[in-house]
């Protein structure tokens, strides 16, 4: 075990902020305050430079050419796969499949595992706090095969009702698919417990880790999930690249997702045989630059330490909650006991979209809307929320600026 490193200090964060060019974009004579990290994180110079370096010095297709550049590109691409494997503690490198992002990863499982294993009357169990990416692919599957979607309810804090979860598992349940950290509420779900319960009933589990991987140390073996999906762009990597982790014994039994180059062993007009893992699920020329730059994002996060990031963000989340609660007329949406830094709220004085606009005018970037989680909004009886979402490069000063801007909202709409 490497020695534990000291907690991140204000000086560390100041140095870290200098790695992110965008954090120095000016709005109204000040650095922009970026609190929309759940939508996408900012990118450190290491990631930007790695992507540029690929195009300037390495650009070639992977797994195809015998020439110098292709060898370099292929090695860098496969090296990034090993980095992802280590980062989430996947048992095998071939269990890391590169996709376009969380959305594609979940669709892959729904369209391969789902089509193969679900029949009329079978059930998919999701939760009431899912992002549309973990609802719609299952609905599409259910429509095509006559299966049913069942939903684990949440309480008024925005926590899963775990006692109802087990009761919802039936002999017809073929998969449980739940979010690790809710993008709309910030709730951290007890995914390890969910996997243990589902497995007791012989049901596999997919975890949507889009909002967890950027903020918490992730160990897919400890969680015990069958599939784990996440996006590069929310964890300091580029857009258009993501990961599906799947246990090899499951992936090996699943049919391919898309057909094309690289996913085959041999093709004749009569019959095609498929490549092994992970290539069976990576048809066509992949996002090579994106994969290599995702590897750089992992190097960057590892350099800081995910345990230190989680601890720092935990304190920042508590501070941000206090700031919001100190503003007249603010109501938090999502008050789970275990929460990551997505702070959703509504205000008596203004609609979420007006809050978002007024904050933008004051140089504070948040997101307003349903956050692609409309059923969550329905649970809480609101059309939309304003959401400030944190990353490790945010500071208490950012949250003070949020507080000041919200007081201004109250003044304007008084
Ligand atoms: N949430 C947000 O502002 P993609 O678009 O595939 O990278 O990620 C989809 C996704 C899946 N699950 C969760 C929990 C998510 O939060 C997201 C993306 C963004 O909250 C954009 S809607």
Coordinates of C-alpha atoms and ligand atoms in Angstrom, one line a residue:
X1 CA 0.0 0.0 0.0
X2 CA 1.4 3.4 -0.9
X3 CA 1.5 5.9 2.1
X4 CA -1.6 8.0 2.5
X5 CA -1.0 11.5 1.1
X6 CA -2.0 14.6 3.0
X7 CA -5.4 16.3 2.2
X8 CA -5.5 18.8 -0.6
X9 CA -4.7 22.3 0.6
X10 CA -5.7 25.7 -0.7
X11 CA -2.2 26.0 -2.2
X12 CA -2.7 22.6 -4.0
X13 CA -6.0 23.7 -5.5
X14 CA -4.5 27.0 -6.7
X15 CA -1.8 25.0 -8.5
X16 CA -4.4 22.6 -9.9
X17 CA -6.5 25.5 -11.2
X18 CA -3.5 26.7 -13.2
X19 CA -3.5 23.4 -15.1
X20 CA -7.0 24.2 -16.5
X21 CA -6.8 27.0 -19.1
X22 CA -10.6 27.5 -19.3
X23 CA -10.8 28.4 -15.6
X24 CA -9.1 31.6 -16.5
X25 CA -11.7 32.7 -19.0
X26 CA -12.8 36.2 -17.9
X27 CA -16.4 37.2 -17.3
X28 CA -17.1 40.7 -16.0
X29 CA -13.5 41.4 -15.2
X30 CA -13.2 38.2 -13.1
X31 CA -12.4 34.5 -13.7
X32 CA -15.5 32.6 -14.7
X33 CA -17.0 30.5 -11.9
X34 CA -17.6 27.1 -13.4
X35 CA -20.1 25.1 -11.4
X36 CA -21.5 22.9 -14.2
X37 CA -19.2 20.0 -13.8
X38 CA -21.9 17.3 -13.9
X39 CA -22.7 18.3 -17.5
X40 CA -19.0 18.2 -18.4
X41 CA -15.8 18.8 -16.6
X42 CA -13.0 21.1 -17.7
X43 CA -9.8 19.6 -19.2
X44 CA -6.3 20.0 -17.8
X45 CA -3.4 21.0 -20.1
X46 CA -2.1 17.5 -20.0
X47 CA -5.2 16.1 -21.7
X48 CA -5.3 18.9 -24.3
X49 CA -1.6 18.4 -25.0
X50 CA -1.9 14.6 -25.2
X51 CA -4.7 14.9 -27.8
X52 CA -2.7 17.5 -29.8
X53 CA 0.5 15.3 -29.6
X54 CA -1.4 12.3 -31.0
X55 CA -2.4 14.3 -34.1
X56 CA 1.0 15.9 -34.5
X57 CA 3.2 12.9 -33.9
X58 CA 1.3 9.6 -33.7
X59 CA -1.8 9.7 -35.9
X60 CA -2.5 6.4 -37.6
X61 CA -5.2 3.8 -37.4
X62 CA -4.9 1.1 -34.7
X63 CA -4.7 -2.7 -35.0
X64 CA -4.4 -2.4 -38.8
X65 CA -1.1 -1.1 -40.0
X66 CA 2.3 -2.7 -39.9
X67 CA 4.1 0.7 -40.0
X68 CA 5.8 2.7 -37.4
X69 CA 3.0 5.2 -36.7
X70 CA 0.4 2.5 -36.5
X71 CA 2.5 0.6 -34.0
X72 CA 2.9 3.7 -31.8
X73 CA -0.8 4.6 -32.0
X74 CA -1.8 1.0 -31.2
X75 CA 0.5 0.8 -28.2
X76 CA -0.7 4.2 -26.8
X77 CA -4.4 3.1 -27.4
X78 CA -3.9 -0.2 -25.6
X79 CA -1.8 1.4 -22.8
X80 CA -4.8 3.6 -22.1
X81 CA -7.0 0.5 -21.8
X82 CA -4.6 -0.7 -19.1
X83 CA -4.8 2.6 -17.3
X84 CA -8.6 2.4 -17.2
X85 CA -8.4 -1.2 -16.0
X86 CA -6.1 -0.1 -13.1
X87 CA -8.2 3.0 -12.4
X88 CA -11.4 1.0 -11.7
X89 CA -9.6 -2.1 -10.6
X90 CA -11.1 -4.3 -13.3
X91 CA -9.7 -7.9 -13.1
X92 CA -8.9 -8.1 -16.9
X93 CA -7.8 -5.5 -19.5
X94 CA -10.2 -7.1 -22.0
X95 CA -13.1 -6.3 -19.8
X96 CA -12.6 -2.6 -20.7
X97 CA -14.7 -1.7 -23.8
X98 CA -14.3 1.8 -25.3
X99 CA -17.6 3.4 -26.3
X100 CA -18.7 7.0 -27.0
X101 CA -19.8 7.5 -23.4
X102 CA -22.2 6.3 -20.7
X103 CA -25.2 6.5 -23.0
X104 CA -23.6 4.2 -25.6
X105 CA -22.4 1.8 -22.9
X106 CA -25.9 1.3 -21.5
X107 CA -27.4 1.0 -25.0
X108 CA -24.8 -1.7 -25.8
X109 CA -25.9 -3.8 -22.8
X110 CA -29.6 -3.2 -23.5
X111 CA -29.2 -4.2 -27.1
X112 CA -26.9 -7.2 -26.6
X113 CA -27.5 -8.7 -23.2
X114 CA -31.0 -7.4 -23.2
X115 CA -32.1 -8.8 -26.6
X116 CA -30.5 -12.1 -25.9
X117 CA -32.0 -12.6 -22.4
X118 CA -35.3 -10.8 -22.2
X119 CA -38.6 -12.2 -23.4
X120 CA -42.2 -11.3 -23.0
X121 CA -43.2 -10.8 -19.4
X122 CA -39.6 -10.5 -18.2
X123 CA -38.6 -7.4 -16.1
X124 CA -35.9 -4.8 -16.0
X125 CA -35.5 -3.1 -12.6
X126 CA -34.3 0.5 -12.6
X127 CA -34.7 3.3 -10.0
X128 CA -36.8 6.5 -9.9
X129 CA -33.6 8.7 -9.9
X130 CA -32.2 7.5 -13.3
X131 CA -30.9 9.7 -16.0
X132 CA -32.8 9.3 -19.3
X133 CA -29.7 7.3 -20.5
X134 CA -30.6 4.6 -18.0
X135 CA -34.4 4.7 -18.7
X136 CA -34.9 5.0 -22.5
X137 CA -32.6 2.2 -23.7
X138 CA -34.5 -0.2 -21.4
X139 CA -37.8 1.1 -22.5
X140 CA -36.8 0.6 -26.1
X141 CA -35.8 -3.0 -25.2
X142 CA -39.0 -3.6 -23.3
X143 CA -41.1 -2.4 -26.3
X144 CA -39.3 -4.6 -28.7
X145 CA -39.6 -7.8 -26.6
X146 CA -42.7 -7.3 -24.4
X147 CA -40.8 -7.0 -21.2
X148 CA -41.7 -4.7 -18.3
X149 CA -39.9 -1.8 -16.7
X150 CA -40.1 -1.7 -12.9
X151 CA -39.0 1.2 -10.8
X152 CA -37.4 1.3 -7.3
X153 CA -39.0 4.3 -5.5
X154 CA -37.2 7.0 -3.6
X155 CA -37.9 8.8 -0.3
X156 CA -38.4 12.5 0.2
X157 CA -34.6 13.0 0.7
X158 CA -33.9 11.4 -2.7
X159 CA -32.6 8.1 -1.3
X160 CA -33.6 4.7 -2.7
X161 CA -36.1 2.8 -0.7
X162 CA -33.9 -0.2 -0.1
X163 CA -36.6 -2.2 1.7
X164 CA -38.8 -2.0 -1.4
X165 CA -35.9 -2.8 -3.7
X166 CA -35.6 -6.5 -2.7
X167 CA -39.4 -6.9 -2.9
X168 CA -39.4 -5.7 -6.5
X169 CA -37.1 -8.5 -7.6
X170 CA -39.1 -11.3 -9.0
X171 CA -38.2 -14.6 -10.8
X172 CA -38.8 -12.6 -14.0
X173 CA -36.2 -9.9 -13.2
X174 CA -33.4 -10.2 -15.8
X175 CA -31.3 -7.2 -14.9
X176 CA -31.1 -4.4 -12.4
X177 CA -29.7 -1.1 -13.7
X178 CA -29.1 1.7 -11.2
X179 CA -27.1 5.0 -11.0
X180 CA -24.2 5.2 -8.6
X181 CA -24.4 8.9 -8.1
X182 CA -27.5 10.8 -9.2
X183 CA -26.8 13.8 -11.5
X184 CA -30.1 15.5 -10.4
X185 CA -29.9 14.9 -6.6
X186 CA -26.3 14.1 -5.8
X187 CA -27.4 10.9 -3.9
X188 CA -24.7 8.3 -3.6
X189 CA -26.4 4.9 -3.8
X190 CA -25.1 1.9 -1.9
X191 CA -24.3 0.0 -5.1
X192 CA -22.3 -2.7 -3.3
X193 CA -25.4 -3.6 -1.3
X194 CA -27.6 -3.4 -4.4
X195 CA -25.3 -5.9 -6.2
X196 CA -25.2 -8.3 -3.2
X197 CA -29.0 -8.3 -3.0
X198 CA -29.5 -8.7 -6.8
X199 CA -26.9 -11.5 -7.0
X200 CA -28.6 -13.3 -4.1
X201 CA -31.5 -13.6 -6.6
X202 CA -29.2 -14.5 -9.5
X203 CA -29.8 -11.1 -11.2
X204 CA -26.9 -9.2 -12.9
X205 CA -26.4 -5.5 -12.2
X206 CA -25.4 -2.6 -14.4
X207 CA -24.2 0.5 -12.6
X208 CA -24.3 3.9 -14.3
X209 CA -21.1 5.5 -13.0
X210 CA -21.2 8.7 -15.0
X211 CA -21.3 10.9 -11.9
X212 CA -19.3 8.6 -9.7
X213 CA -16.0 8.0 -11.5
X214 CA -15.0 11.7 -11.5
X215 CA -15.6 12.1 -7.8
X216 CA -15.0 8.8 -5.9
X217 CA -12.4 6.0 -6.0
X218 CA -14.0 3.2 -8.0
X219 CA -13.3 -0.5 -7.5
X220 CA -15.6 -2.6 -9.7
X221 CA -14.5 -5.8 -7.9
X222 CA -15.4 -4.4 -4.5
X223 CA -18.8 -3.1 -5.8
X224 CA -19.3 -6.6 -7.4
X225 CA -21.2 -5.2 -10.4
X226 CA -21.6 -7.1 -13.7
X227 CA -21.4 -3.9 -15.8
X228 CA -20.2 -0.4 -15.0
X229 CA -20.6 2.5 -17.5
X230 CA -19.0 5.9 -17.5
X231 CA -18.0 8.9 -19.7
X232 CA -14.6 10.4 -20.3
X233 CA -15.7 14.0 -20.6
X234 CA -17.0 14.2 -17.0
X235 CA -13.6 13.1 -15.6
X236 CA -11.3 15.6 -17.3
X237 CA -11.1 13.6 -20.5
X238 CA -12.3 14.5 -24.0
X239 CA -15.9 14.3 -25.3
X240 CA -17.0 11.3 -27.4
X241 CA -15.1 8.7 -25.4
X242 CA -16.4 6.4 -22.6
X243 CA -16.1 3.0 -21.1
X244 CA -18.2 -0.1 -20.5
X245 CA -16.7 -2.4 -18.0
X246 CA -18.2 -5.9 -18.2
X247 CA -17.3 -9.1 -16.5
X248 CA -15.6 -11.3 -19.1
X249 CA -17.9 -14.3 -18.5
X250 CA -20.9 -12.1 -19.3
X251 CA -19.3 -10.2 -22.3
X252 CA -18.2 -13.5 -23.8
X253 CA -21.7 -14.8 -24.0
X254 CA -23.2 -11.6 -25.4
X255 CA -23.6 -11.1 -29.2
X256 CA -21.8 -8.1 -30.8
X257 CA -23.4 -4.6 -30.6
X258 CA -22.4 -3.3 -34.0
X259 CA -20.9 -5.0 -37.0
X260 CA -17.9 -3.8 -39.0
X261 CA -14.1 -3.7 -39.1
X262 CA -12.0 -4.9 -36.2
X263 CA -14.8 -6.9 -34.5
X264 CA -14.4 -9.9 -36.8
X265 CA -12.1 -12.9 -37.1
X266 CA -13.2 -13.9 -40.6
X267 CA -15.9 -12.8 -43.0
X268 CA -17.4 -14.7 -46.0
X269 CA -20.8 -14.0 -47.5
X270 CA -22.0 -17.2 -45.9
X271 CA -20.7 -16.6 -42.3
X272 CA -18.8 -14.2 -40.1
X273 CA -16.9 -15.2 -37.0
X274 CA -16.3 -12.6 -34.3
X275 CA -13.2 -11.3 -32.7
X276 CA -12.6 -11.9 -28.9
X277 CA -12.8 -9.3 -26.2
X278 CA -12.7 -6.4 -26.1
X279 CA -12.6 -6.0 -29.9
X280 CA -15.9 -7.8 -30.5
X281 CA -17.6 -4.7 -29.1
X282 CA -15.4 -2.1 -30.8
X283 CA -16.5 -2.1 -34.4
X284 CA -14.9 0.4 -36.8
X285 CA -12.1 2.9 -36.3
X286 CA -12.4 4.0 -32.7
X287 CA -11.9 7.5 -31.2
X288 CA -8.1 6.9 -30.9
X289 CA -7.2 10.4 -29.8
X290 CA -10.0 10.3 -27.3
X291 CA -8.9 7.0 -25.8
X292 CA -5.2 8.1 -25.5
X293 CA -6.3 11.5 -24.0
X294 CA -8.6 9.6 -21.6
X295 CA -5.5 7.8 -20.4
X296 CA -3.9 11.2 -19.8
X297 CA -7.0 12.3 -17.8
X298 CA -6.5 9.2 -15.6
X299 CA -2.8 9.9 -15.2
X300 CA -3.8 13.4 -14.1
X301 CA -6.5 12.3 -11.6
X302 CA -4.2 9.6 -10.3
X303 CA -1.5 12.2 -9.8
X304 CA -3.8 14.0 -7.4
X305 CA -5.4 10.9 -5.9
X306 CA -9.0 10.0 -6.1
X307 CA -9.2 9.6 -2.3
X308 CA -8.0 13.1 -1.8
X309 CA -10.4 14.4 -4.5
X310 CA -13.3 12.7 -2.8
X311 CA -12.4 14.1 0.7
X312 CA -11.9 17.6 -0.7
X313 CA -15.1 17.5 -2.6
X314 CA -17.0 16.2 0.4
X315 CA -16.0 19.3 2.4
X316 CA -16.8 21.5 -0.5
X317 CA -20.3 19.9 -0.8
X318 CA -21.0 20.6 2.8
X319 CA -19.9 24.2 2.5
X320 CA -21.9 24.6 -0.7
X321 CA -25.0 23.2 1.1
X322 CA -24.5 25.7 3.9
X323 CA -24.2 28.6 1.4
X324 CA -27.4 27.6 -0.4
X325 CA -29.3 27.1 2.9
X326 CA -28.3 30.6 4.0
X327 CA -30.2 32.2 1.0
X328 CA -33.7 33.2 1.6
X329 CA -36.3 31.2 -0.3
X330 CA -33.9 28.4 -1.4
X331 CA -35.1 24.8 -1.1
X332 CA -32.7 22.0 -1.7
X333 CA -33.9 19.2 -3.9
X334 CA -32.0 16.1 -2.8
X335 CA -30.9 15.9 0.8
X336 CA -29.6 12.4 0.9
X337 CA -27.3 11.5 3.9
X338 CA -24.6 10.3 1.4
X339 CA -24.2 12.9 -1.2
X340 CA -21.7 14.0 -3.9
X341 CA -21.4 17.5 -5.2
X342 CA -24.5 18.0 -7.3
X343 CA -26.5 20.7 -5.5
X344 CA -30.0 21.0 -6.9
X345 CA -32.3 23.7 -5.7
X346 CA -35.3 25.8 -6.4
X347 CA -36.1 29.3 -5.3
X348 CA -39.4 30.9 -4.3
X349 CA -38.5 34.1 -6.1
X350 CA -37.5 32.8 -9.5
X351 CA -37.9 29.9 -12.0
X352 CA -34.8 27.7 -12.5
X353 CA -34.1 29.1 -16.0
X354 CA -34.2 32.7 -14.7
X355 CA -31.8 31.7 -12.0
X356 CA -29.5 30.2 -14.6
X357 CA -29.6 33.2 -16.8
X358 CA -29.1 35.7 -14.0
X359 CA -26.2 33.7 -12.6
X360 CA -24.6 33.6 -16.1
X361 CA -24.9 37.3 -16.3
X362 CA -22.8 37.5 -13.1
X363 CA -20.2 35.1 -14.4
X364 CA -21.4 32.0 -12.6
X365 CA -22.1 28.9 -14.8
X366 CA -24.7 26.4 -13.4
X367 CA -27.2 24.2 -15.2
X368 CA -31.0 24.8 -15.0
X369 CA -33.6 22.4 -16.3
X370 CA -34.7 18.8 -15.8
X371 CA -31.1 17.5 -16.1
X372 CA -32.2 14.7 -18.4
X373 CA -34.0 13.2 -15.4
X374 CA -37.6 14.2 -15.8
X375 CA -39.0 11.4 -13.6
X376 CA -36.9 12.8 -10.7
X377 CA -38.5 16.2 -11.2
X378 CA -41.9 14.6 -11.2
X379 CA -41.1 12.8 -7.9
X380 CA -40.3 16.2 -6.3
X381 CA -43.2 18.0 -8.0
X382 CA -41.0 20.6 -9.7
X383 CA -40.6 21.3 -13.5
X384 CA -36.9 22.0 -13.2
X385 CA -34.1 22.8 -10.7
X386 CA -31.1 25.0 -10.7
X387 CA -28.0 22.8 -10.2
X388 CA -24.5 23.8 -9.1
X389 CA -22.2 20.8 -9.6
X390 CA -18.7 20.7 -8.2
X391 CA -15.2 19.4 -9.1
X392 CA -11.9 19.3 -7.2
X393 CA -10.7 22.5 -8.9
X394 CA -13.6 24.5 -7.3
X395 CA -13.1 26.5 -4.2
X396 CA -15.1 28.0 -1.3
X397 CA -14.7 31.3 -3.1
X398 CA -16.6 29.9 -6.1
X399 CA -19.4 28.9 -3.7
X400 CA -19.3 32.4 -2.1
X401 CA -19.7 33.8 -5.6
X402 CA -22.7 31.5 -6.2
X403 CA -24.2 32.7 -2.9
X404 CA -23.7 36.4 -3.8
X405 CA -25.2 35.9 -7.2
X406 CA -28.3 34.2 -5.7
X407 CA -28.8 37.0 -3.3
X408 CA -28.9 39.2 -6.4
X409 CA -31.5 37.0 -7.9
X410 CA -33.7 37.6 -4.8
X411 CA -33.2 41.3 -5.2
X412 CA -34.1 41.4 -8.9
X413 CA -37.2 39.3 -8.4
X414 CA -38.2 40.8 -5.1
Ligands
LIG1 N1 -25.5 13.9 -17.4 C1 -25.8 16.3 -16.7 O1 -25.7 17.5 -16.9 P1 -23.2 10.9 -21.6 O2 -24.1 12.0 -22.2 O3 -23.4 9.6 -22.3 O4 -21.8 11.3 -21.4 O5 -23.8 10.7 -20.1 C2 -25.1 10.5 -19.9 C3 -25.4 10.4 -18.4 C4 -25.7 9.2 -17.9 N2 -25.9 9.0 -16.6 C5 -25.8 10.1 -15.7 C6 -26.0 9.8 -14.2 C7 -25.5 11.3 -16.2 O6 -25.4 12.3 -15.4 C8 -25.3 11.5 -17.6 C9 -25.0 12.9 -18.2 C10 -25.2 15.3 -17.8 O7 -26.3 15.8 -15.7 C11 -25.7 15.7 -19.2 S1 -27.4 15.4 -19.4

